[in-house]
GROMACS .gro file of C-alpha atoms in nm:
model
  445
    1UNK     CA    1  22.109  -3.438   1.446
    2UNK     CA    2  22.454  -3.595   1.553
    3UNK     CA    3  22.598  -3.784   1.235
    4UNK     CA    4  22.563  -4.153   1.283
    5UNK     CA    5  22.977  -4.178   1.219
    6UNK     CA    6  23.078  -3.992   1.581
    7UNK     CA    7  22.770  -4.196   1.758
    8UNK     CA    8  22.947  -4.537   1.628
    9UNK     CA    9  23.298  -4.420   1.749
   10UNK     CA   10  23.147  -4.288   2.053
   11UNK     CA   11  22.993  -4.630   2.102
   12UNK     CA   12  23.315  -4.777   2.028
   13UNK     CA   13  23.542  -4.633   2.205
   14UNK     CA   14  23.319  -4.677   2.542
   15UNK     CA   15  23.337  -5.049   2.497
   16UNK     CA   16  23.654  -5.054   2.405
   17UNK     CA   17  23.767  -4.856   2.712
   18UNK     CA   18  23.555  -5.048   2.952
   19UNK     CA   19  23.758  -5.334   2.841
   20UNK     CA   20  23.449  -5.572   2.635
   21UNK     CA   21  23.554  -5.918   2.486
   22UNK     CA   22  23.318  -6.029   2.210
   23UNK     CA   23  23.161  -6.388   2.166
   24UNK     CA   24  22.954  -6.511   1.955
   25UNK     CA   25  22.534  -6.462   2.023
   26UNK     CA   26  22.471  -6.840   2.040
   27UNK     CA   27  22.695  -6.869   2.355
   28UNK     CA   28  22.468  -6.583   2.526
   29UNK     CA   29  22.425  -6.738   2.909
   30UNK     CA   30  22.450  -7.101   3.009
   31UNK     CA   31  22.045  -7.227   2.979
   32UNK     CA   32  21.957  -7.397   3.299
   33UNK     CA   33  21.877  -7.767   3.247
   34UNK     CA   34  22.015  -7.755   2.916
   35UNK     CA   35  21.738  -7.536   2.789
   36UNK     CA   36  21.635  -7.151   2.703
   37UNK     CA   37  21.281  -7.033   2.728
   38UNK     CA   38  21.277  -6.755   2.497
   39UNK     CA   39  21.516  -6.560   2.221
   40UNK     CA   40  21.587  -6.192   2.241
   41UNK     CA   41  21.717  -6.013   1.926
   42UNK     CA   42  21.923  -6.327   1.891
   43UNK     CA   43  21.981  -6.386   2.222
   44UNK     CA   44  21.911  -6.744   2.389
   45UNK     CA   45  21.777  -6.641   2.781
   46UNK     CA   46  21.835  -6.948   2.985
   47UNK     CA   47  21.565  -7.099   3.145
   48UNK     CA   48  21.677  -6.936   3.472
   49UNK     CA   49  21.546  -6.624   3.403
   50UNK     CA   50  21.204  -6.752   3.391
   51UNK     CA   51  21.043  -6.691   3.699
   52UNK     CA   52  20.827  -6.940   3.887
   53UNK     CA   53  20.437  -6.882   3.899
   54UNK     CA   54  20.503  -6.788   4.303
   55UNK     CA   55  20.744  -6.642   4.508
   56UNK     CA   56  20.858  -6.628   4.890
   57UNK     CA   57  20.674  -6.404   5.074
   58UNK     CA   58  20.964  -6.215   5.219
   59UNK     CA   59  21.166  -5.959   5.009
   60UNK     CA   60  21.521  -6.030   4.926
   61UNK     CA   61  21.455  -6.412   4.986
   62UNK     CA   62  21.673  -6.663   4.716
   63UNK     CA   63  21.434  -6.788   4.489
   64UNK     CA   64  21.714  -7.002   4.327
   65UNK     CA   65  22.102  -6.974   4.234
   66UNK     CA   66  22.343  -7.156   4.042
   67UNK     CA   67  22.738  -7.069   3.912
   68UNK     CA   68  22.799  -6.844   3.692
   69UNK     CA   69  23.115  -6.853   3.468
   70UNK     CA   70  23.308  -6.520   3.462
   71UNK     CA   71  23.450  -6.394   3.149
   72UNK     CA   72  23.750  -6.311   3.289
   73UNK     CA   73  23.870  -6.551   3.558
   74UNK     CA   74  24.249  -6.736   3.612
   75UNK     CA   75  24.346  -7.030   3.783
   76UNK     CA   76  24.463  -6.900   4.142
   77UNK     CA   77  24.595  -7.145   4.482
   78UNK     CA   78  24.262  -7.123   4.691
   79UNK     CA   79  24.023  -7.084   4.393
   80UNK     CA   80  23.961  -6.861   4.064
   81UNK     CA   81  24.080  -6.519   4.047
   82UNK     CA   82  23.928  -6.277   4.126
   83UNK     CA   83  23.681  -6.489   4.273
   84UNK     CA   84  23.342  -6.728   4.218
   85UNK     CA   85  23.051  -6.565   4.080
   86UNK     CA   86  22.659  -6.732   4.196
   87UNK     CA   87  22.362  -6.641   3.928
   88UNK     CA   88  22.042  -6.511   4.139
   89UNK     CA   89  21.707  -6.504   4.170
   90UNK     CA   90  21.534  -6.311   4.454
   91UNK     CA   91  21.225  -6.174   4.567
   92UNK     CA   92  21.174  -5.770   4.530
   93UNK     CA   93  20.832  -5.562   4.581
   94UNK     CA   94  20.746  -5.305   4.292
   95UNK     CA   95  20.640  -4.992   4.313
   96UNK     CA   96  20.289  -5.091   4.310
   97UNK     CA   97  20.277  -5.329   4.588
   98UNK     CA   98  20.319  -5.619   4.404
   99UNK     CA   99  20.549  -5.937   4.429
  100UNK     CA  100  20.822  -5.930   4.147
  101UNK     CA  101  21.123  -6.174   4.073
  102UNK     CA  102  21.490  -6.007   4.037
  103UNK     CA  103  21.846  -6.174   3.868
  104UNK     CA  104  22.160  -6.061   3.945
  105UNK     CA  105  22.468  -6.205   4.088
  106UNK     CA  106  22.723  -6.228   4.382
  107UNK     CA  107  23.062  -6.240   4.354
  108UNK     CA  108  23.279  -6.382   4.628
  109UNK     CA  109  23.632  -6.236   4.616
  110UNK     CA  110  23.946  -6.450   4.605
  111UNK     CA  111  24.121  -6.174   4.790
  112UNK     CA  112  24.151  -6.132   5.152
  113UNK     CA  113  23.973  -5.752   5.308
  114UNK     CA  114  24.271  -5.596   5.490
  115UNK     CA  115  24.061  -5.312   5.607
  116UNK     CA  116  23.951  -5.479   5.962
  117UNK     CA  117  23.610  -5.585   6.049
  118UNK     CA  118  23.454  -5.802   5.848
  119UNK     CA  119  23.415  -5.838   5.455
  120UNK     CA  120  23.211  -5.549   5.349
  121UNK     CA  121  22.973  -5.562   5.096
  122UNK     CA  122  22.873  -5.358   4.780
  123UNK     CA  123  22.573  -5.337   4.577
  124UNK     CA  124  22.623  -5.261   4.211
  125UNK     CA  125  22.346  -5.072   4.100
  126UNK     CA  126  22.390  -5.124   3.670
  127UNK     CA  127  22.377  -4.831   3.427
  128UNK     CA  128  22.131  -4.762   3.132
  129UNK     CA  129  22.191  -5.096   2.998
  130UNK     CA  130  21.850  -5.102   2.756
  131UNK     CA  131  21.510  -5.295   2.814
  132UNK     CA  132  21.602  -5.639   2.606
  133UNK     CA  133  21.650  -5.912   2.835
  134UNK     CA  134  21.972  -6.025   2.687
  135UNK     CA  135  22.068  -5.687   2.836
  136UNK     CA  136  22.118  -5.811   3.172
  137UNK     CA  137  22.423  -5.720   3.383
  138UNK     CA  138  22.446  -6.047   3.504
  139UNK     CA  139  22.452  -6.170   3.167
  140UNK     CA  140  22.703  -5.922   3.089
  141UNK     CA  141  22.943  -6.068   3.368
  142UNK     CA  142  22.991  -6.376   3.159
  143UNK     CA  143  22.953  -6.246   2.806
  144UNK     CA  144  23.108  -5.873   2.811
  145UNK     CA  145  23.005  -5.807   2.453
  146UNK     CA  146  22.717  -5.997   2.330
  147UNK     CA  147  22.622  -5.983   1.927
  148UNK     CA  148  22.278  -6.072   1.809
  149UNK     CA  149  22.071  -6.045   1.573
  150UNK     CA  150  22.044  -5.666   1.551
  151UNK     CA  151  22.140  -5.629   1.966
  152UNK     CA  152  22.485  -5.527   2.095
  153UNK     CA  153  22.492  -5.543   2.485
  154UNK     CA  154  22.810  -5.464   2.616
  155UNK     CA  155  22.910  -5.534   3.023
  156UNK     CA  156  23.034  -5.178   3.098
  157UNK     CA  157  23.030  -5.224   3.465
  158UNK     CA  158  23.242  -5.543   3.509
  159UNK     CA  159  23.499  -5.248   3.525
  160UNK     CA  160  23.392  -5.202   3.872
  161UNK     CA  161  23.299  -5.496   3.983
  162UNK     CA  162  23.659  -5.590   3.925
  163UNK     CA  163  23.808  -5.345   4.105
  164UNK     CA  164  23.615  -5.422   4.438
  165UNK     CA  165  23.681  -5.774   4.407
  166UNK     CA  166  24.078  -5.721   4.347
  167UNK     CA  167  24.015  -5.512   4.691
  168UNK     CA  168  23.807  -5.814   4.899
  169UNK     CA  169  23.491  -5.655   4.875
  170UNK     CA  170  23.213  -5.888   4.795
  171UNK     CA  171  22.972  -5.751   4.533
  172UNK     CA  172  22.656  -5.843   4.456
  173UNK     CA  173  22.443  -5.711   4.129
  174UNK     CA  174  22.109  -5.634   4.060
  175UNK     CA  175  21.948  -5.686   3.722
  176UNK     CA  176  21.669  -5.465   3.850
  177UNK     CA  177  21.307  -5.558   3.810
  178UNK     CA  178  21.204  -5.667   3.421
  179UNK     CA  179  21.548  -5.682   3.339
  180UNK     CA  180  21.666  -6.051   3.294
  181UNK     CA  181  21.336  -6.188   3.373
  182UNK     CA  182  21.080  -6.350   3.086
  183UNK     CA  183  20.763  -6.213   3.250
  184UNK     CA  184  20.753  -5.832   3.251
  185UNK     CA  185  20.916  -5.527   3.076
  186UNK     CA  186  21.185  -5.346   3.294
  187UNK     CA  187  21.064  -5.087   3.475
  188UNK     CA  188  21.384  -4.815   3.350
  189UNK     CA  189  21.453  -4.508   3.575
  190UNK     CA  190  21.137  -4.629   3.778
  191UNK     CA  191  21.289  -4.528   4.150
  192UNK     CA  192  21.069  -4.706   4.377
  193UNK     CA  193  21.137  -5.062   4.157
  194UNK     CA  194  21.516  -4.963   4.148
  195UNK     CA  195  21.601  -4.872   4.466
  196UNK     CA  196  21.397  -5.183   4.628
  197UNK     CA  197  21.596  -5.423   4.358
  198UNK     CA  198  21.915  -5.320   4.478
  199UNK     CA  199  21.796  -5.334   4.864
  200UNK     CA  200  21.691  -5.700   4.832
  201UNK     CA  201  21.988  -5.792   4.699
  202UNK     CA  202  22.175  -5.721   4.936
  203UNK     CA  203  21.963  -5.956   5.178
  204UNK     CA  204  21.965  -6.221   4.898
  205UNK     CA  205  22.321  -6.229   4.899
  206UNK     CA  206  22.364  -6.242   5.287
  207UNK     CA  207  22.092  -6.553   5.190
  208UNK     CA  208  22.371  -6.737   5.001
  209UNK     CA  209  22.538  -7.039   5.161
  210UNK     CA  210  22.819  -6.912   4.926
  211UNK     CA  211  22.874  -6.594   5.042
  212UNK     CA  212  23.108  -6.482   5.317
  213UNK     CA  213  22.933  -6.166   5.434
  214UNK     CA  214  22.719  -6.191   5.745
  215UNK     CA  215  22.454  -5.876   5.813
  216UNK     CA  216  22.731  -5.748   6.043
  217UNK     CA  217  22.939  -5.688   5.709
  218UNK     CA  218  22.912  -5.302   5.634
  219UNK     CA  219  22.714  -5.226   5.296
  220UNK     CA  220  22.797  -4.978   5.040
  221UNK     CA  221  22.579  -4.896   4.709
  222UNK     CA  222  22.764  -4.807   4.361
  223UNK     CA  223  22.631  -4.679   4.067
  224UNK     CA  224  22.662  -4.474   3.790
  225UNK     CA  225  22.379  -4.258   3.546
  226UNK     CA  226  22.062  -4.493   3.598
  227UNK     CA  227  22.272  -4.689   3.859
  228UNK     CA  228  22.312  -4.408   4.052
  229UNK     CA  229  21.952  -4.308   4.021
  230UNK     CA  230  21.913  -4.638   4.194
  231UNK     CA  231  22.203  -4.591   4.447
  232UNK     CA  232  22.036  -4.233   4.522
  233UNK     CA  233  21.704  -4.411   4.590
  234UNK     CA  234  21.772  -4.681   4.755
  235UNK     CA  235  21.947  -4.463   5.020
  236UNK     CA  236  21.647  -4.237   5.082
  237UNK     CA  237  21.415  -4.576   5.084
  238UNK     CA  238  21.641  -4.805   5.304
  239UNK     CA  239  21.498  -4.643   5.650
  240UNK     CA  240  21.126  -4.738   5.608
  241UNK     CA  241  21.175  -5.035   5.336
  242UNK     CA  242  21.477  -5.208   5.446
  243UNK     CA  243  21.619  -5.081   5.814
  244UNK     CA  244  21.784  -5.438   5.836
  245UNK     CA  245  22.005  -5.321   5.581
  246UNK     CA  246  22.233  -5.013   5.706
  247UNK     CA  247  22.428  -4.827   5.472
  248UNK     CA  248  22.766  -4.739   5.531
  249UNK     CA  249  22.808  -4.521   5.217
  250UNK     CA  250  22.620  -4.461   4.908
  251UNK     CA  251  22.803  -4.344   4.532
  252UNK     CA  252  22.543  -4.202   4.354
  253UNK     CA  253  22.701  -4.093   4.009
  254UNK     CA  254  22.536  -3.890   3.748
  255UNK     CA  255  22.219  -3.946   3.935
  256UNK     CA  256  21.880  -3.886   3.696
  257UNK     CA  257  21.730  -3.710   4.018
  258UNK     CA  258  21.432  -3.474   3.809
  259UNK     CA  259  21.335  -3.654   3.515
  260UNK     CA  260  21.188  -3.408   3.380
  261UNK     CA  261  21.482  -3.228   3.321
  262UNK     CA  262  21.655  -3.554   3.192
  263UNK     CA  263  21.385  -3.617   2.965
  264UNK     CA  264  21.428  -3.289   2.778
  265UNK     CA  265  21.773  -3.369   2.769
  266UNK     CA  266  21.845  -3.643   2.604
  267UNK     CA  267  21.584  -3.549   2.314
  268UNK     CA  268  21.759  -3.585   2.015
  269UNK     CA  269  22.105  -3.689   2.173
  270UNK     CA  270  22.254  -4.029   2.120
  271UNK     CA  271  22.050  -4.153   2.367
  272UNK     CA  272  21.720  -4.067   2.273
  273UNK     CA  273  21.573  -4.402   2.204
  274UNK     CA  274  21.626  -4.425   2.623
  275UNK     CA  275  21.274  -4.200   2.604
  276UNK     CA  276  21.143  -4.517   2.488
  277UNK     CA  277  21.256  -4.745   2.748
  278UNK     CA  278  21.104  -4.456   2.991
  279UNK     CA  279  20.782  -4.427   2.835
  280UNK     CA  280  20.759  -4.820   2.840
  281UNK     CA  281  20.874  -4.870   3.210
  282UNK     CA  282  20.660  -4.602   3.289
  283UNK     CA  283  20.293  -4.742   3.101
  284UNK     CA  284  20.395  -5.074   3.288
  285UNK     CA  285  20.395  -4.909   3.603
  286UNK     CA  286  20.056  -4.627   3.601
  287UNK     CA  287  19.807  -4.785   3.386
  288UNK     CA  288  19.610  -4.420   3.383
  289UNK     CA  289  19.889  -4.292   3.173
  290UNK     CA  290  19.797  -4.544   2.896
  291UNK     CA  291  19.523  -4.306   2.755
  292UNK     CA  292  19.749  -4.042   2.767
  293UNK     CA  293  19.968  -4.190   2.557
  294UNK     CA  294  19.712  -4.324   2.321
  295UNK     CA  295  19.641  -3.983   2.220
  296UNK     CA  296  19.956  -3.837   2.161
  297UNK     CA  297  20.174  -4.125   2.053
  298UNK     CA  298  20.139  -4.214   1.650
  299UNK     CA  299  20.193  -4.515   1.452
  300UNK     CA  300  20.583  -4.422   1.421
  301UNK     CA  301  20.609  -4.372   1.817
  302UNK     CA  302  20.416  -4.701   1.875
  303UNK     CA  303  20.633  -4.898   1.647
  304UNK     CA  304  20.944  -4.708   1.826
  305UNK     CA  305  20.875  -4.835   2.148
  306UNK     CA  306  20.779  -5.207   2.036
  307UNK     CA  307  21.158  -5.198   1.889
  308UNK     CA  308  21.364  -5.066   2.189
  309UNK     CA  309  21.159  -5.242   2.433
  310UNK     CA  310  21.392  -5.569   2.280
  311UNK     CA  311  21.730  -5.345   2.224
  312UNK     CA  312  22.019  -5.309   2.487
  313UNK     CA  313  22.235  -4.950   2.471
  314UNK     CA  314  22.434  -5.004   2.162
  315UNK     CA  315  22.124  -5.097   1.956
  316UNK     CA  316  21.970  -4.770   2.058
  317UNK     CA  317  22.277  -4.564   2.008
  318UNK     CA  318  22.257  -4.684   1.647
  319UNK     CA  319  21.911  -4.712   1.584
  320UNK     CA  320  21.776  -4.400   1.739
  321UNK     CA  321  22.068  -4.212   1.793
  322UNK     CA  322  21.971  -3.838   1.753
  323UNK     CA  323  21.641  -3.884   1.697
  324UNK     CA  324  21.359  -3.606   1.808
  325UNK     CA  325  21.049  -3.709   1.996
  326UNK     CA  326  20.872  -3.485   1.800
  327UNK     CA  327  20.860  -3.752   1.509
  328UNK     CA  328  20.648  -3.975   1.728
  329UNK     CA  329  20.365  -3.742   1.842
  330UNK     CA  330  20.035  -3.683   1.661
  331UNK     CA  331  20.076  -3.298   1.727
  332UNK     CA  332  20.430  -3.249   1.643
  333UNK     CA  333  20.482  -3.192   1.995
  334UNK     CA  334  20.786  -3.277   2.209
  335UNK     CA  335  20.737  -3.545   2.457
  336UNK     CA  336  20.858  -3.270   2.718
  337UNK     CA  337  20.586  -3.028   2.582
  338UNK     CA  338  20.346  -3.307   2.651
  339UNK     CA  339  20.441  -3.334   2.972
  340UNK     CA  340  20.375  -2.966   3.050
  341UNK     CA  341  20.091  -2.996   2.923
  342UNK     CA  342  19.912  -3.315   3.074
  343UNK     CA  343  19.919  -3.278   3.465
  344UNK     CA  344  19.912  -3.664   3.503
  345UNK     CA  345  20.261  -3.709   3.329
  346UNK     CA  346  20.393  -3.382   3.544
  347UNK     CA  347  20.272  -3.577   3.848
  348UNK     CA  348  20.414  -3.919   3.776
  349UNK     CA  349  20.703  -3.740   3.700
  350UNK     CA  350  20.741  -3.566   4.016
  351UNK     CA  351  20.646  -3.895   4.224
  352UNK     CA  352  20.961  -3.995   4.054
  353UNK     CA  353  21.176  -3.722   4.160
  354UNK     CA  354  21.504  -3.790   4.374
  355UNK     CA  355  21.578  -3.545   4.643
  356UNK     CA  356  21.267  -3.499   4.876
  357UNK     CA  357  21.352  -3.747   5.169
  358UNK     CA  358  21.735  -3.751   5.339
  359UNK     CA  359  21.945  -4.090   5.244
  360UNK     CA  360  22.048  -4.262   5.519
  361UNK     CA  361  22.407  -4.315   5.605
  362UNK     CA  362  22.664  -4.050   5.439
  363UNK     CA  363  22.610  -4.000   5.050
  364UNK     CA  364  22.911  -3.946   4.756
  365UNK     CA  365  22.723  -3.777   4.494
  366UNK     CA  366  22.934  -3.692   4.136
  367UNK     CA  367  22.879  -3.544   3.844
  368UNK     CA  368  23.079  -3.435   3.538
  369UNK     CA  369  23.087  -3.038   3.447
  370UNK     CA  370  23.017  -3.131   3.107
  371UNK     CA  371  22.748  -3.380   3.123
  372UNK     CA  372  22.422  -3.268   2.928
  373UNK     CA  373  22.321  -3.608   2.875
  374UNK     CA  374  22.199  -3.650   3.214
  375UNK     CA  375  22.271  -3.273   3.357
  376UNK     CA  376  22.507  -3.145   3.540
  377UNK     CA  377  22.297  -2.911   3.753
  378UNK     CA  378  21.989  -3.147   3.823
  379UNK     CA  379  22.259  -3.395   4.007
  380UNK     CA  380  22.404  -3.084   4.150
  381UNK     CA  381  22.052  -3.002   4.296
  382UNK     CA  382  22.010  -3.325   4.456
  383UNK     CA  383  22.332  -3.252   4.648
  384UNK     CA  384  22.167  -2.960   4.755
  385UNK     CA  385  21.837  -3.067   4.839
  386UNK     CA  386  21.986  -3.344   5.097
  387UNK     CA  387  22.239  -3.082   5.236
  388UNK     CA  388  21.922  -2.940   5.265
  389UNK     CA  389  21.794  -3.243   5.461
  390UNK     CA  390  22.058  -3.247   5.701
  391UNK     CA  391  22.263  -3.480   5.523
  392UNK     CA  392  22.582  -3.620   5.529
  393UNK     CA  393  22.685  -3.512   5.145
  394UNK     CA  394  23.039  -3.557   5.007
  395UNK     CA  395  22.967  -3.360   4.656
  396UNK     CA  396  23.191  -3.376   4.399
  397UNK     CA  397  23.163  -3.200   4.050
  398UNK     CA  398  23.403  -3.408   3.757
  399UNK     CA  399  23.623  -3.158   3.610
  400UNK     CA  400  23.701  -3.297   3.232
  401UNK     CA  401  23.711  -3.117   2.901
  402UNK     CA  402  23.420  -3.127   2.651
  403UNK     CA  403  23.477  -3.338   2.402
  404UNK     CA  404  23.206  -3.296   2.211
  405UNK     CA  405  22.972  -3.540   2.223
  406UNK     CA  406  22.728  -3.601   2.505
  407UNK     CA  407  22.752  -3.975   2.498
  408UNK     CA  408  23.107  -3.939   2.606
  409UNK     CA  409  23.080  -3.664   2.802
  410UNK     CA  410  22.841  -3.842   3.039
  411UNK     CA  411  23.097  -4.170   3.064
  412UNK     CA  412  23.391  -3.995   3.093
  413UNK     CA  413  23.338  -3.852   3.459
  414UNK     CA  414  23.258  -4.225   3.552
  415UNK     CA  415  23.569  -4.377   3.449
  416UNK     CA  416  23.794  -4.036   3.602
  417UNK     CA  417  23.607  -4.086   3.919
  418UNK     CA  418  23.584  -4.431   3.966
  419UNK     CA  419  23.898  -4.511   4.139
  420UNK     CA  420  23.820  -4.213   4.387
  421UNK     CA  421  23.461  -4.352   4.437
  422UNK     CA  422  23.597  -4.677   4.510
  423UNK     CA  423  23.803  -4.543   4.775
  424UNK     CA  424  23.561  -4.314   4.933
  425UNK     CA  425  23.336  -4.590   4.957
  426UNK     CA  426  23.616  -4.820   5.053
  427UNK     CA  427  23.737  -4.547   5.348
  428UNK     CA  428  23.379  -4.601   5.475
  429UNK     CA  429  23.419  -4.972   5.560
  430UNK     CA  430  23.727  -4.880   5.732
  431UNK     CA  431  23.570  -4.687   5.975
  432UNK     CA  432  23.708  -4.368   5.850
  433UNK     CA  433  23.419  -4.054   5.887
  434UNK     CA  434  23.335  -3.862   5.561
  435UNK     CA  435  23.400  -3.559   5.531
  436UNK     CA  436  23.049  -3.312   5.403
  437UNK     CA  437  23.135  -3.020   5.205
  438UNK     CA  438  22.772  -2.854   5.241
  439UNK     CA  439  22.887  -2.562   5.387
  440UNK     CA  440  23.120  -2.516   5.077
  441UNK     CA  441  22.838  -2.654   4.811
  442UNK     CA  442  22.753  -2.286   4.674
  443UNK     CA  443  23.116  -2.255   4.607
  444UNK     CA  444  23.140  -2.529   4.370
  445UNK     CA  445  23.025  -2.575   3.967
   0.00000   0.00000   0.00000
């Protein structure tokens, strides 16, 4: 087991690199109306997170909006720098069929977009940022760092955001499904729910009276671990669920492609307790696995899952840091050797896997040598599988040194290849073609 010590400075220095300002827990979001329905580990949620008993019929519709205070914004001649951020609520599908309600928000940039054509637009597809609501990436946009009572959410991805609004790019971010919202659990590394969060966001931002993008404004998807799960997803599923939406690029970083590999993985690594967000996202989602789980999980697993279905990243990290799966099974088995075993979990797992259908639109996928957190070769694969399919695959593998600790060796490749990402991605609203190394894939770590 990892020694609690290198988790916290792991923890620590990822905040601290990703730039995190810390408030206070009480200030968490600005309730709507004056009010909060409900408190998370400490955590007001405003009132605008509370869905309404129906929705719109049409995905990506507005179901409301309202400004949202950036943590980091100056006084600038034609408005606040970088730009004006709108909180959102839109209509999504799940994976089941069923109408849910998504947050997220849209940033307008104060900058102008030099690159010709009109103002593209990215999707930000968040990281693993936990399963509490006060976990929120939207949230995170106006606190960074939020302390609770026993929660630490930090904004890790304001990072990019940033960066795309410094370059004109409007950006709009998806909470995902459960995430934000009072009236269901998130659905974590659920790729049907993800990918179709961070496709109707983009039409709920083109929805905005705010926004400057128009559907003629080229789209690009970002994201990074579970983001780029999403990113990955949503490019295979934007032909048949949203062809209104075309895709001129998709970053897909780290990408959990084959959870079954990922879930064997991060057993017992600093991010275990994110096999509890799974398992929870997952028993949401397929009540037949609920029996399943009945039998194997014990009182210790059950209690487990209660807790991090309430904590953000950081709580996990110090929580359940290192833990084993094999302390919350009634057999002593692994929750991988469970999933051998049971042919319902190997086939929910496989409904999940990335990789099967070709993404639409050319596709950056990167992934760092080192990463065992969520492993190097199972991204790898995907880029194989859609060269496979035809596609038009830009593959990149992270070259940095090992450094020990698989927390940090899964975030390091993001922030060494972010600034390329961005301008891959940013090369694509241009006009510029990308360039597919396929034929030079087997060549490459």
């Amino acid at each position: 087991m990892p020694p609690r010590p290198r988790m916290l400075a792991a923890a620590v220095a990822a905040a601290l690199a990703l730039g995190a300002q810390a408030v206070p827990a009480a200030a968490a979001g600005t309730p709507a109306a004056g009010s909060a329905t409900e408190t998370s580990r400490g955590v007001e949620i405003p009132a605008f997170y509370t869905p309404p008993a129906e929705l719109p019929g049409a995905d990506g519709t507005l179901v409301r909006s309202e400004p949202l205070p950036l943590a980091l914004s100056l006084p600038g001649l034609d408005g606040p720098l970088p730009g004006r951020a709108t909180r959102l609520m839109y209509k999504s599908t799940d994976a089941n069929g069923e109408p849910v309600a998504v947050t997220g928000a849209y940033l307008e940039p104060a900058a102008k977009w030099r690159g010709g054509g009109p103002r593209p637009l990215v999707a930000v597809a968040p990281g693993t940022m936990g399963q509490g609501d006060q976990c929120a990436a939207s949230m995170g946009l106006e606190h960074p760092l939020q302390l609770g009572s026993g929660t630490v959410s930090v904004g890790y991805e304001n990072l990019a955001v940033y960066r795309l609004l410094l370059r004109g790019v409007a950006v709009v971010v998806t909470d995902y499904a459960g995430l934000g919202t009072t009236d269901r659990l998130h659905t974590y590394v659920n790729r049907v729910d993800e990918a179709h969060a961070v496709l109707d966001a983009v039409r709920a931002a083109r929805g905005l009276d705010a926004a400057s993008v128009t559907p003629e404004s080229p789209v690009g998807l970002y994201g990074y671990s579970q983001g780029g799960g999403a990113t990955a997803a949503a490019a295979e599923l934007q032909p048949s669920y949203a062809p209104d939406v075309p895709l001129a690029g998709t970053y897909a970083g780290a990408p959990p492609a084959d959870l079954t590999e990922v879930t064997e993985a991060i057993d017992g690594s600093e991010l275990a307790g994110a096999l509890g967000w799974s398992l929870n996202g997952f028993l949401q989602t397929e009540p037949e696995l609920r029996p399943v789980a009945d039998r194997y999980i014990n009182q210790a697993g059950r209690e487990a899952l209660e807790d991090l279905s309430t904590m953000c990243i950081g709580d996990a990290l110090f929580g359940y840091g290192g833990d084993e799966s094999t302390g919350w099974t009634t057999t002593g088995q692994s929750i991988s050797d469970i999933v051998r075993a049971e042919p319902v979990l190997r086939d929910f797992l496989a409904e999940q896997r990335i990789g099967a259908l070709r993404p639409a639109g050319p596709v950056r996928v990167a992934t760092g040598v080192a990463d065992s957190l969520v492993p190097h070769g199972q991204a790898r694969q995907l880029a194989v599988d859609w060269c496979a399919e035809d596609a038009e695959v830009s593959y990149v593998p992270v070259r940095v040194p090992n450094l020990g600790s698989g927390l940090l060796n899964h975030v390091t490749p993001l922030l060494a290849d972010q600034g390329n990402a961005l301008d891959w991605l940013t090369d694509r609203f241009s006009g510029k073609p990308a360039d597919s190394n396929c034929g030079d894939l087997p060549d490459r770590p």
